[in-house]
Amino acid sequence: MQIGMIGLGKMGANMAERLMAGGHTCVAYDLNADNVKKLESLGAKGAHSLAELASQLSAPRVVWIMVPAGKPTDDTISALSKELKAGDIIIDGGNSYYKDDLRHAELLKAKNIHFIDAGTSGGVWGKERGYCLMIGAEPESFKTCEPIFKTLAPGAGNIERTKGRKGEKTPSELGYLHCGPVGSGHYVKMIHNGIEYGLMQAYAEGFDILKGSGEFKFDLKEIAEVWRRGSVIGSWLLDLTAIALQEDPQLANYSGHVADSGEGRWTVEAAVQSGVSAEVLATALFKRFRSRQDHSFAEKTLSAMRFQFGGHVEK
């Protein structure tokens, strides 16, 4: 397929590369001309304006937006809608709030432009590993763009099939899922990130206790390593923690200032609105707030994990 990619940062550029490696044609645009030039050198068609990007795509155009949530996404969708025509599709793959998706879809509906929200997980490792995609869309729009989702997703890989599943592998087993109508993809991604906060906090507190033990002197990088093999708490986040501790056993390069990108707050708000108890997720969010006042080894561990999976640099 042919696709336009807007936003060539840590995620967007890698996604464009994975798509091109999978046989798709990419037209790339970014406010930073150097980012466009770099992707051109890898085989993409460069564009220096939204109008130029749209002109290089064949109808029905499919454009993936990978820019920060909030005003940057709002402004991009608004400007892009002036360059597209009826039947074209805009995909927001950033970390937008699901209620913003509903607003964007309504804005584009007046012009008969379709909107898809694609919650995307995979961080800076996604180019090689693939991206877990949680998608909200009209059925026809999803079908049109499914070849893109299939290429970006990890595929079945060597993960053992869940007991009881039979027959042809479903999209969810390949790493992408049509979650429902517009907004549902980012809603699922929001909860995903809320859970991520809780998991990261649990690892961080555990390593902090180990480091502070008055009875034993533990080698944390070796504990992380042994837990990766056969333990019930094994996970990719633990793998990344092991990498961070191997590179910097004291995590001296991290201050412990832990940012939050919004989804954790939205998850807690959703829990309140739904009347669901979410003590762990709420505590993990508040711990991030506290980290900006004073820093423990737990916060340094959190910060290290964020850098390892998403390239998030401390502010």
Tab-separated table of N, CA and C in Angstrom, residues 42 61 65 85 93 110 125 130 135-136 139 153 155 167 180 182 238 240 246 249 251 262 272 280 283 287 310:
chain	number	residue	atom	x	y	z
A	42	LEU	N	16.481	6.550	2.797
A	42	LEU	CA	16.152	5.142	3.055
A	42	LEU	C	15.070	4.626	2.106
A	61	ARG	N	-6.505	8.315	-0.217
A	61	ARG	CA	-5.258	8.545	0.516
A	61	ARG	C	-5.376	8.018	1.949
A	65	ILE	N	-0.686	9.874	11.288
A	65	ILE	CA	-0.132	10.989	12.063
A	65	ILE	C	0.537	10.437	13.311
A	85	LYS	N	-9.535	14.724	0.561
A	85	LYS	CA	-10.861	14.729	-0.064
A	85	LYS	C	-11.710	13.591	0.511
A	93	GLY	N	-1.914	7.667	15.334
A	93	GLY	CA	-1.227	6.611	16.055
A	93	GLY	C	-0.552	7.084	17.333
A	110	ALA	N	-17.820	15.684	8.456
A	110	ALA	CA	-18.451	16.730	7.645
A	110	ALA	C	-17.852	16.793	6.246
A	125	TRP	N	11.900	0.061	20.128
A	125	TRP	CA	12.254	-1.286	19.690
A	125	TRP	C	11.315	-1.809	18.603
A	130	GLY	N	8.259	-5.107	16.096
A	130	GLY	CA	6.875	-4.886	15.703
A	130	GLY	C	6.128	-4.104	16.760
A	135	ILE	N	-6.929	-0.728	17.743
A	135	ILE	CA	-7.479	0.115	16.690
A	135	ILE	C	-8.970	0.366	16.872
A	136	GLY	N	-9.352	1.639	16.751
A	136	GLY	CA	-10.756	2.024	16.740
A	136	GLY	C	-11.109	2.567	15.367
A	139	PRO	N	-15.707	-0.436	10.291
A	139	PRO	CA	-15.240	-1.709	9.715
A	139	PRO	C	-14.593	-1.563	8.339
A	153	ALA	N	2.539	-4.811	12.884
A	153	ALA	CA	2.393	-5.702	14.035
A	153	ALA	C	3.525	-6.734	14.072
A	155	GLY	N	3.404	-9.989	14.436
A	155	GLY	CA	3.134	-11.325	13.923
A	155	GLY	C	3.123	-12.324	15.075
A	167	GLY	N	-7.530	-23.363	15.098
A	167	GLY	CA	-7.821	-22.825	13.774
A	167	GLY	C	-6.845	-21.730	13.371
A	180	GLY	N	-13.121	-1.853	18.165
A	180	GLY	CA	-14.485	-1.351	18.081
A	180	GLY	C	-14.521	-0.052	17.305
A	182	VAL	N	-14.619	4.185	16.511
A	182	VAL	CA	-13.645	5.251	16.766
A	182	VAL	C	-13.597	5.587	18.256
A	238	LEU	N	10.957	-6.278	32.569
A	238	LEU	CA	12.068	-6.814	33.353
A	238	LEU	C	13.311	-6.952	32.483
A	240	LEU	N	14.125	-5.042	30.041
A	240	LEU	CA	14.664	-3.690	29.880
A	240	LEU	C	15.346	-3.214	31.160
A	246	GLN	N	22.599	-3.522	33.755
A	246	GLN	CA	23.873	-3.989	33.199
A	246	GLN	C	24.711	-2.798	32.727
A	249	PRO	N	24.849	-0.091	36.862
A	249	PRO	CA	24.325	-0.800	38.048
A	249	PRO	C	23.751	0.102	39.126
A	251	LEU	N	22.490	3.103	38.426
A	251	LEU	CA	21.575	4.023	37.727
A	251	LEU	C	21.956	5.481	37.999
A	262	GLY	N	0.154	11.241	30.262
A	262	GLY	CA	-1.288	11.518	30.212
A	262	GLY	C	-2.159	10.304	30.407
A	272	VAL	N	-12.629	6.208	38.019
A	272	VAL	CA	-13.573	6.985	38.839
A	272	VAL	C	-14.932	7.046	38.155
A	280	VAL	N	-3.833	0.312	42.802
A	280	VAL	CA	-2.448	0.151	42.345
A	280	VAL	C	-2.121	1.179	41.265
A	283	THR	N	-2.002	4.730	42.750
A	283	THR	CA	-0.779	4.917	43.541
A	283	THR	C	0.435	5.087	42.638
A	287	LYS	N	2.878	8.268	42.601
A	287	LYS	CA	4.301	8.086	42.846
A	287	LYS	C	5.122	8.873	41.824
A	310	GLY	N	11.155	3.507	25.575
A	310	GLY	CA	10.613	4.569	24.732
A	310	GLY	C	11.596	5.677	24.392
